[in-house]
GROMACS .gro file of C-alpha atoms in nm:
model
  415
    1MET     CA    1   8.491   0.563   5.087
    2LEU     CA    2   8.305   0.267   4.940
    3HIS     CA    3   7.964   0.179   5.083
    4LYS     CA    4   7.817  -0.157   4.998
    5VAL     CA    5   7.504  -0.342   5.106
    6VAL     CA    6   7.473  -0.720   5.110
    7GLN     CA    7   7.132  -0.871   5.174
    8VAL     CA    8   7.129  -1.217   5.335
    9ARG     CA    9   6.846  -1.454   5.420
   10LEU     CA   10   6.782  -1.522   5.789
   11TYR     CA   11   6.631  -1.837   5.940
   12PRO     CA   12   6.539  -1.746   6.300
   13SER     CA   13   6.413  -2.011   6.541
   14VAL     CA   14   6.055  -1.999   6.668
   15GLN     CA   15   6.167  -1.822   6.986
   16GLN     CA   16   6.373  -1.573   6.784
   17GLN     CA   17   6.073  -1.506   6.558
   18ILE     CA   18   5.870  -1.414   6.866
   19GLN     CA   19   6.149  -1.184   6.990
   20LEU     CA   20   6.181  -1.022   6.647
   21ALA     CA   21   5.804  -0.974   6.630
   22GLN     CA   22   5.817  -0.790   6.963
   23ALA     CA   23   6.106  -0.573   6.837
   24PHE     CA   24   5.917  -0.498   6.513
   25GLY     CA   25   5.611  -0.402   6.716
   26CYS     CA   26   5.803  -0.172   6.949
   27ALA     CA   27   5.983   0.003   6.660
   28ARG     CA   28   5.657   0.042   6.468
   29TRP     CA   29   5.471   0.178   6.772
   30TRP     CA   30   5.750   0.424   6.851
   31TRP     CA   31   5.764   0.545   6.488
   32ASN     CA   32   5.389   0.609   6.486
   33TYR     CA   33   5.397   0.774   6.832
   34ALA     CA   34   5.692   0.999   6.740
   35LEU     CA   35   5.537   1.092   6.405
   36ASN     CA   36   5.207   1.179   6.573
   37LYS     CA   37   5.388   1.388   6.839
   38SER     CA   38   5.579   1.573   6.569
   39ILE     CA   39   5.259   1.652   6.379
   40GLU     CA   40   5.078   1.768   6.694
   41THR     CA   41   5.369   1.987   6.803
   42TYR     CA   42   5.392   2.145   6.459
   43LEU     CA   43   5.021   2.223   6.455
   44GLU     CA   44   5.044   2.383   6.801
   45THR     CA   45   5.374   2.572   6.772
   46GLY     CA   46   5.463   2.581   6.404
   47LYS     CA   47   5.785   2.396   6.479
   48GLY     CA   48   5.876   2.027   6.464
   49LEU     CA   49   6.060   1.810   6.715
   50SER     CA   50   6.431   1.741   6.688
   51ARG     CA   51   6.588   1.398   6.722
   52ALA     CA   52   6.702   1.475   7.076
   53ALA     CA   53   6.355   1.603   7.174
   54LEU     CA   54   6.192   1.284   7.046
   55ASN     CA   55   6.442   1.058   7.223
   56ALA     CA   56   6.368   1.244   7.547
   57PHE     CA   57   6.020   1.086   7.546
   58LEU     CA   58   6.161   0.732   7.561
   59PRO     CA   59   6.273   0.717   7.930
   60VAL     CA   60   5.932   0.847   8.040
   61LEU     CA   61   5.743   0.600   7.821
   62LYS     CA   62   5.950   0.306   7.947
   63LYS     CA   63   5.849   0.389   8.307
   64ALA     CA   64   5.481   0.450   8.231
   65GLU     CA   65   5.251   0.159   8.317
   66GLU     CA   66   5.081   0.155   7.975
   67THR     CA   67   5.409   0.141   7.779
   68ILE     CA   68   5.645  -0.032   8.021
   69TRP     CA   69   5.694  -0.304   7.756
   70LEU     CA   70   5.910  -0.059   7.557
   71GLY     CA   71   6.185  -0.128   7.811
   72ASP     CA   72   6.214  -0.485   7.680
   73CYS     CA   73   6.322  -0.357   7.337
   74TYR     CA   74   6.692  -0.308   7.264
   75SER     CA   75   6.738   0.067   7.316
   76GLN     CA   76   6.939   0.135   7.001
   77ILE     CA   77   6.658   0.000   6.783
   78LEU     CA   78   6.429   0.276   6.910
   79GLN     CA   79   6.700   0.541   6.871
   80ALA     CA   80   6.765   0.423   6.515
   81THR     CA   81   6.391   0.455   6.448
   82THR     CA   82   6.406   0.817   6.569
   83LEU     CA   83   6.700   0.885   6.337
   84ASN     CA   84   6.514   0.734   6.041
   85LEU     CA   85   6.207   0.948   6.117
   86THR     CA   86   6.407   1.272   6.135
   87THR     CA   87   6.584   1.173   5.812
   88ALA     CA   88   6.244   1.116   5.650
   89TYR     CA   89   6.142   1.467   5.753
   90LYS     CA   90   6.463   1.612   5.606
   91ASN     CA   91   6.400   1.432   5.278
   92PHE     CA   92   6.044   1.565   5.275
   93PHE     CA   93   6.147   1.927   5.329
   94ALA     CA   94   6.424   1.887   5.068
   95LYS     CA   95   6.154   1.761   4.826
   96ARG     CA   96   6.332   1.429   4.782
   97ALA     CA   97   6.041   1.226   4.921
   98GLY     CA   98   5.681   1.246   5.036
   99PHE     CA   99   5.561   1.315   5.389
  100PRO     CA  100   5.641   1.033   5.638
  101LYS     CA  101   5.357   0.782   5.672
  102PHE     CA  102   5.228   0.585   5.968
  103LYS     CA  103   5.329   0.219   5.964
  104SER     CA  104   5.097  -0.083   5.960
  105LYS     CA  105   5.153  -0.425   6.113
  106PHE     CA  106   5.036  -0.583   5.788
  107GLY     CA  107   5.315  -0.446   5.567
  108LYS     CA  108   5.687  -0.506   5.562
  109GLN     CA  109   5.840  -0.495   5.912
  110SER     CA  110   6.193  -0.379   5.987
  111ILE     CA  111   6.431  -0.278   6.263
  112GLN     CA  112   6.779  -0.135   6.243
  113TYR     CA  113   7.088  -0.208   6.452
  114PRO     CA  114   7.340   0.078   6.428
  115GLN     CA  115   7.624  -0.125   6.585
  116ASN     CA  116   7.731  -0.438   6.775
  117VAL     CA  117   7.626  -0.687   6.505
  118LEU     CA  118   7.877  -0.965   6.447
  119ILE     CA  119   7.923  -1.245   6.194
  120VAL     CA  120   7.991  -1.568   6.383
  121ASP     CA  121   8.059  -1.894   6.195
  122GLY     CA  122   7.847  -1.797   5.897
  123SER     CA  123   7.561  -1.673   6.114
  124LEU     CA  124   7.454  -1.329   6.236
  125LYS     CA  125   7.480  -1.237   6.603
  126LEU     CA  126   7.229  -0.967   6.691
  127PRO     CA  127   7.263  -0.762   7.012
  128GLY     CA  128   7.009  -0.778   7.291
  129ASN     CA  129   6.841  -1.105   7.381
  130ILE     CA  130   6.808  -1.245   7.026
  131GLY     CA  131   7.159  -1.385   6.993
  132ILE     CA  132   7.294  -1.587   6.699
  133VAL     CA  133   7.051  -1.618   6.407
  134LYS     CA  134   7.112  -1.875   6.135
  135ALA     CA  135   7.188  -1.700   5.805
  136LYS     CA  136   7.277  -1.781   5.447
  137ILE     CA  137   7.569  -1.549   5.375
  138HIS     CA  138   7.626  -1.607   5.004
  139ARG     CA  139   7.918  -1.365   4.963
  140SER     CA  140   8.200  -1.238   5.181
  141ILE     CA  141   8.131  -0.931   5.394
  142VAL     CA  142   8.418  -0.691   5.324
  143GLY     CA  143   8.478  -0.379   5.532
  144ILE     CA  144   8.344  -0.244   5.859
  145ILE     CA  145   7.980  -0.318   5.937
  146LYS     CA  146   7.803   0.015   5.988
  147THR     CA  147   7.437  -0.081   6.022
  148VAL     CA  148   7.226  -0.394   5.986
  149THR     CA  149   6.857  -0.374   5.898
  150VAL     CA  150   6.654  -0.685   5.980
  151SER     CA  151   6.326  -0.711   5.793
  152LYS     CA  152   6.032  -0.946   5.751
  153THR     CA  153   5.847  -0.949   5.420
  154PRO     CA  154   5.466  -0.980   5.398
  155SER     CA  155   5.521  -1.336   5.274
  156GLY     CA  156   5.695  -1.426   5.604
  157LYS     CA  157   6.063  -1.432   5.499
  158TYR     CA  158   6.338  -1.275   5.707
  159PHE     CA  159   6.633  -1.080   5.564
  160ALA     CA  160   6.925  -0.877   5.692
  161SER     CA  161   7.070  -0.589   5.489
  162ILE     CA  162   7.430  -0.542   5.597
  163LEU     CA  163   7.581  -0.201   5.520
  164THR     CA  164   7.960  -0.200   5.514
  165VAL     CA  165   8.212   0.075   5.454
  166SER     CA  166   8.565   0.028   5.324
  167VAL     CA  167   8.837   0.231   5.157
  168ALA     CA  168   8.916   0.073   4.821
  169GLY     CA  169   9.276  -0.039   4.788
  170GLY     CA  170   9.373   0.127   5.113
  171GLN     CA  171   9.360   0.467   4.943
  172SER     CA  172   9.211   0.780   5.089
  173PRO     CA  173   8.836   0.818   5.045
  174THR     CA  174   8.709   0.971   4.724
  175VAL     CA  175   8.619   1.336   4.757
  176GLU     CA  176   8.246   1.387   4.718
  177GLY     CA  177   8.164   1.521   4.374
  178GLU     CA  178   8.494   1.401   4.224
  179ASN     CA  179   8.433   1.249   3.879
  180PRO     CA  180   8.567   0.899   3.811
  181VAL     CA  181   8.783   0.882   3.498
  182ILE     CA  182   8.790   0.586   3.260
  183SER     CA  183   8.903   0.567   2.899
  184GLU     CA  184   8.814   0.216   2.779
  185GLY     CA  185   8.488   0.052   2.684
  186LYS     CA  186   8.181   0.136   2.481
  187ILE     CA  187   7.946   0.429   2.519
  188TYR     CA  188   7.584   0.314   2.516
  189GLY     CA  189   7.279   0.523   2.436
  190ILE     CA  190   6.951   0.378   2.566
  191ASP     CA  191   6.595   0.463   2.469
  192LEU     CA  192   6.355   0.322   2.730
  193GLY     CA  193   6.001   0.227   2.631
  194LEU     CA  194   5.704  -0.003   2.686
  195LYS     CA  195   5.695  -0.223   2.374
  196HIS     CA  196   6.072  -0.265   2.389
  197PHE     CA  197   6.202  -0.214   2.741
  198ALA     CA  198   6.531  -0.081   2.605
  199VAL     CA  199   6.670  -0.002   2.261
  200VAL     CA  200   7.049   0.016   2.298
  201THR     CA  201   7.313   0.144   2.058
  202ASP     CA  202   7.691   0.162   2.088
  203GLY     CA  203   7.721   0.383   1.777
  204VAL     CA  204   7.754   0.084   1.545
  205HIS     CA  205   7.493  -0.174   1.637
  206ILE     CA  206   7.138  -0.140   1.770
  207SER     CA  207   6.995  -0.401   2.009
  208LYS     CA  208   6.635  -0.428   2.123
  209TYR     CA  209   6.531  -0.585   2.455
  210ASP     CA  210   6.163  -0.673   2.480
  211ASN     CA  211   5.952  -0.570   2.778
  212PRO     CA  212   5.903  -0.889   2.988
  213LYS     CA  213   5.566  -0.761   3.123
  214HIS     CA  214   5.612  -0.930   3.460
  215LEU     CA  215   5.275  -0.830   3.602
  216ALA     CA  216   5.080  -0.950   3.297
  217LYS     CA  217   5.228  -1.300   3.332
  218HIS     CA  218   5.094  -1.334   3.688
  219GLU     CA  219   4.782  -1.117   3.659
  220LYS     CA  220   4.534  -1.403   3.618
  221ASN     CA  221   4.675  -1.593   3.916
  222LEU     CA  222   4.692  -1.274   4.124
  223LYS     CA  223   4.332  -1.181   4.043
  224HIS     CA  224   4.209  -1.529   4.145
  225LYS     CA  225   4.393  -1.518   4.478
  226GLN     CA  226   4.286  -1.162   4.554
  227LYS     CA  227   3.921  -1.261   4.502
  228LYS     CA  228   3.961  -1.547   4.750
  229LEU     CA  229   4.125  -1.312   5.000
  230ALA     CA  230   3.840  -1.061   4.961
  231ARG     CA  231   3.588  -1.330   5.059
  232LYS     CA  232   3.764  -1.402   5.390
  233VAL     CA  233   3.619  -1.250   5.705
  234LYS     CA  234   3.814  -0.941   5.806
  235GLY     CA  235   4.024  -0.997   6.117
  236SER     CA  236   3.999  -1.378   6.093
  237LYS     CA  237   4.298  -1.610   6.115
  238SER     CA  238   4.205  -1.750   5.775
  239ARG     CA  239   4.230  -1.404   5.617
  240ASN     CA  240   4.566  -1.336   5.780
  241ARG     CA  241   4.700  -1.671   5.657
  242TYR     CA  242   4.575  -1.615   5.303
  243ARG     CA  243   4.725  -1.266   5.302
  244LYS     CA  244   5.065  -1.440   5.281
  245VAL     CA  245   4.951  -1.635   4.975
  246VAL     CA  246   4.877  -1.311   4.790
  247ALA     CA  247   5.202  -1.158   4.916
  248LYS     CA  248   5.399  -1.448   4.769
  249VAL     CA  249   5.256  -1.376   4.423
  250TYR     CA  250   5.360  -1.013   4.451
  251GLU     CA  251   5.702  -1.126   4.574
  252ARG     CA  252   5.740  -1.354   4.272
  253ILE     CA  253   5.658  -1.063   4.038
  254SER     CA  254   5.907  -0.837   4.216
  255ASN     CA  255   6.181  -1.100   4.209
  256SER     CA  256   6.139  -1.164   3.835
  257ARG     CA  257   6.152  -0.789   3.766
  258GLN     CA  258   6.464  -0.742   3.979
  259ASP     CA  259   6.633  -1.041   3.812
  260PHE     CA  260   6.572  -0.900   3.464
  261LEU     CA  261   6.687  -0.549   3.556
  262HIS     CA  262   7.001  -0.674   3.734
  263LYS     CA  263   7.104  -0.897   3.444
  264LEU     CA  264   7.049  -0.633   3.176
  265SER     CA  265   7.220  -0.356   3.374
  266TYR     CA  266   7.517  -0.585   3.445
  267LYS     CA  267   7.543  -0.677   3.078
  268LEU     CA  268   7.553  -0.312   2.972
  269VAL     CA  269   7.791  -0.198   3.246
  270SER     CA  270   8.039  -0.484   3.206
  271ASP     CA  271   8.184  -0.356   2.875
  272SER     CA  272   8.103   0.016   2.888
  273GLN     CA  273   8.270   0.334   3.009
  274ALA     CA  274   7.951   0.540   2.998
  275VAL     CA  275   7.578   0.483   2.964
  276ILE     CA  276   7.344   0.758   2.845
  277VAL     CA  277   6.970   0.753   2.924
  278GLU     CA  278   6.676   0.990   2.925
  279ASN     CA  279   6.587   1.159   3.253
  280LEU     CA  280   6.237   1.007   3.272
  281HIS     CA  281   5.969   1.174   3.483
  282VAL     CA  282   5.799   0.851   3.592
  283LEU     CA  283   5.572   1.012   3.852
  284GLY     CA  284   5.429   1.242   3.590
  285MET     CA  285   5.393   0.969   3.331
  286VAL     CA  286   5.186   0.739   3.556
  287ARG     CA  287   4.916   1.007   3.566
  288ASN     CA  288   4.818   0.873   3.226
  289HIS     CA  289   4.563   0.616   3.350
  290LYS     CA  290   4.581   0.416   3.027
  291LEU     CA  291   4.951   0.348   3.073
  292ALA     CA  292   4.993   0.376   3.453
  293LYS     CA  293   4.996   0.002   3.521
  294SER     CA  294   5.245  -0.073   3.242
  295ILE     CA  295   5.475   0.215   3.339
  296SER     CA  296   5.471   0.114   3.707
  297ASP     CA  297   5.547  -0.249   3.616
  298VAL     CA  298   5.834  -0.183   3.377
  299GLY     CA  299   6.077  -0.042   3.639
  300TRP     CA  300   6.261   0.236   3.453
  301GLY     CA  301   6.361   0.417   3.772
  302THR     CA  302   6.499   0.101   3.934
  303PHE     CA  303   6.691   0.018   3.616
  304THR     CA  304   6.851   0.365   3.614
  305ASN     CA  305   6.954   0.326   3.979
  306PHE     CA  306   7.106  -0.015   3.905
  307LEU     CA  307   7.307   0.136   3.619
  308ALA     CA  308   7.417   0.424   3.844
  309TYR     CA  309   7.566   0.223   4.129
  310LYS     CA  310   7.720  -0.044   3.903
  311LEU     CA  311   7.887   0.218   3.690
  312GLU     CA  312   8.007   0.402   4.000
  313ARG     CA  313   8.173   0.087   4.134
  314LYS     CA  314   8.346   0.037   3.801
  315GLY     CA  315   8.447   0.402   3.767
  316GLY     CA  316   8.211   0.472   3.478
  317LYS     CA  317   7.955   0.744   3.418
  318LEU     CA  318   7.579   0.751   3.395
  319ILE     CA  319   7.465   1.053   3.195
  320GLU     CA  320   7.099   1.156   3.198
  321ILE     CA  321   6.991   1.388   2.919
  322ASP     CA  322   6.707   1.634   2.964
  323ARG     CA  323   6.343   1.524   2.936
  324TRP     CA  324   6.271   1.778   2.662
  325PHE     CA  325   6.550   1.671   2.428
  326PRO     CA  326   6.371   1.577   2.099
  327SER     CA  327   6.534   1.237   2.057
  328SER     CA  328   6.248   1.087   1.852
  329LYS     CA  329   6.176   1.396   1.643
  330LEU     CA  330   6.537   1.453   1.537
  331CYS     CA  331   6.690   1.290   1.227
  332SER     CA  332   7.014   1.126   1.341
  333ASN     CA  333   7.160   1.167   0.990
  334CYS     CA  334   7.106   1.538   0.908
  335PHE     CA  335   6.969   1.670   1.242
  336TYR     CA  336   6.644   1.790   1.084
  337GLN     CA  337   6.372   1.814   1.349
  338VAL     CA  338   6.008   1.737   1.264
  339SER     CA  339   5.738   1.932   1.447
  340GLU     CA  340   5.516   1.641   1.554
  341MET     CA  341   5.575   1.272   1.626
  342PRO     CA  342   5.263   1.090   1.761
  343LEU     CA  343   5.326   0.783   1.976
  344ASP     CA  344   5.164   0.551   1.720
  345VAL     CA  345   5.426   0.641   1.456
  346ARG     CA  346   5.692   0.372   1.489
  347GLU     CA  347   5.877   0.443   1.162
  348TRP     CA  348   5.928   0.765   0.967
  349THR     CA  349   6.123   0.912   0.678
  350CYS     CA  350   6.316   1.236   0.712
  351PRO     CA  351   6.165   1.496   0.474
  352HIS     CA  352   6.504   1.669   0.446
  353CYS     CA  353   6.751   1.390   0.362
  354GLY     CA  354   6.512   1.099   0.293
  355THR     CA  355   6.662   0.868   0.559
  356HIS     CA  356   6.415   0.607   0.683
  357HIS     CA  357   6.418   0.569   1.063
  358ASP     CA  358   6.296   0.320   1.315
  359ARG     CA  359   6.156   0.550   1.584
  360ASP     CA  360   6.323   0.385   1.886
  361GLY     CA  361   6.654   0.310   1.714
  362ASN     CA  362   6.680   0.669   1.592
  363ALA     CA  363   6.600   0.796   1.945
  364ALA     CA  364   6.874   0.579   2.096
  365ILE     CA  365   7.128   0.716   1.846
  366ASN     CA  366   7.029   1.076   1.927
  367ILE     CA  367   7.040   1.009   2.302
  368ARG     CA  368   7.391   0.871   2.267
  369ALA     CA  369   7.504   1.166   2.055
  370GLU     CA  370   7.364   1.418   2.306
  371GLY     CA  371   7.539   1.236   2.591
  372ILE     CA  372   7.869   1.244   2.404
  373ARG     CA  373   7.824   1.619   2.350
  374MET     CA  374   7.783   1.657   2.727
  375ILE     CA  375   8.092   1.446   2.793
  376LYS     CA  376   8.298   1.663   2.560
  377ALA     CA  377   8.159   1.979   2.718
  378GLU     CA  378   8.265   1.851   3.062
  379GLY     CA  379   8.615   1.774   2.931
  380SER     CA  380   8.591   1.414   3.051
  381ALA     CA  381   8.850   1.151   2.963
  382VAL     CA  382   8.575   0.931   2.823
  383SER     CA  383   8.641   0.900   2.450
  384ALA     CA  384   8.355   0.990   2.214
  385VAL     CA  385   8.399   0.708   1.964
  386GLY     CA  386   8.144   0.585   1.713
  387GLY     CA  387   7.899   0.872   1.673
  388GLU     CA  388   7.850   1.233   1.575
  389VAL     CA  389   7.735   1.501   1.813
  390SER     CA  390   7.394   1.662   1.761
  391PRO     CA  391   7.401   2.044   1.727
  392ILE     CA  392   7.064   2.076   1.904
  393LEU     CA  393   7.123   2.108   2.274
  394GLY     CA  394   6.910   1.963   2.553
  395ARG     CA  395   6.820   2.154   2.870
  396LYS     CA  396   6.918   2.073   3.226
  397SER     CA  397   7.100   1.755   3.123
  398ARG     CA  398   7.325   1.630   3.396
  399PHE     CA  399   7.587   1.378   3.496
  400ARG     CA  400   7.496   1.124   3.758
  401HIS     CA  401   7.761   0.936   3.947
  402SER     CA  402   7.591   0.796   4.253
  403PRO     CA  403   7.273   0.600   4.338
  404ALA     CA  404   7.266   0.802   4.660
  405ILE     CA  405   7.088   1.078   4.464
  406THR     CA  406   6.732   1.043   4.588
  407GLU     CA  407   6.543   1.277   4.356
  408ALA     CA  408   6.276   1.102   4.153
  409PRO     CA  409   6.401   1.043   3.796
  410SER     CA  410   6.228   1.291   3.568
  411SER     CA  411   6.148   1.317   3.200
  412ALA     CA  412   5.861   1.344   2.962
  413GLU     CA  413   5.711   1.109   2.717
  414GLY     CA  414   5.755   1.373   2.453
  415ASN     CA  415   5.951   1.115   2.252
   0.00000   0.00000   0.00000
């Protein structure tokens, strides 16, 4: 079963913008109300509220004088909000995410339609009283539409994320956990960093991709606009208008980062059968206040997710080696391991065999070799061509086949 999401730009009319704003408000209010009820119930009884128990509040609220306006909202939007809240709780208890947060009217707004959305003459027909919304559908929508999430960014743009499901080639759905098998293409080892975003080796050549430092390029402009926003009177129309100006700068930074990560991940996936990376523990690494801004800006976790889903579509593998694997401390020629390797040491010579190493290039070679060892251990059809396998084993290294894995990527900066 192949799931795919296509995001399209929406251009609602003024009347449709008003209707969407009302729907956003209802969904946001219901999320906050349901979350508050769940917290109160848990504090009183020690148990939470199920999806059915939360939905049982809706008919009463729609008849109450204070919240009669909830009846104007398309009912499935509110029910989808309940589903998303209960899913958020499940992810929290499974330690895949943090505790659900209350939503603000100043952030990104979204609603979800679980069914009855149609594509009509290149536009999107939404159920309820909104009707046909002008859209820019830049690629064909293949498969059955499962859900459509309509969102409004802080900069004032509207988007629709269309989730479709289809069975590739008319075959039966892939069994969950079944490993894709491919036997052609390169095997890349990637060492991620801050000076160089990625140092990549295919076992023969080493390529270095510089860190674009997206935030640094816009930091001066962002600082200037944030100062102007801070001087506006809180709650004034002027402040609310200028909030969009600041949001557009952030949007520009995000777009440039996404563009870079998409292009690099596509380049690596297009001619590879497997990509091997470190299992970086980003949340732990940002606790270093000297590097937190740079680590947050670079987007290692997003890049790994992009590699994961693109490789999965192709039938390739993403292998993540353990955070404690000594990729920088290990000589890729004789496998001698040095005891210490400070971060300021960018080149070193092996005391055992005398080989001179570039720190990042050597780490990429070792990461690739460790990934190939894992592939061989799994008995995969991926061919281990172009590199030797390190005899020093990592811990808790794992295969990753799907971007649906929601655990935070983890690893240490021990390299």
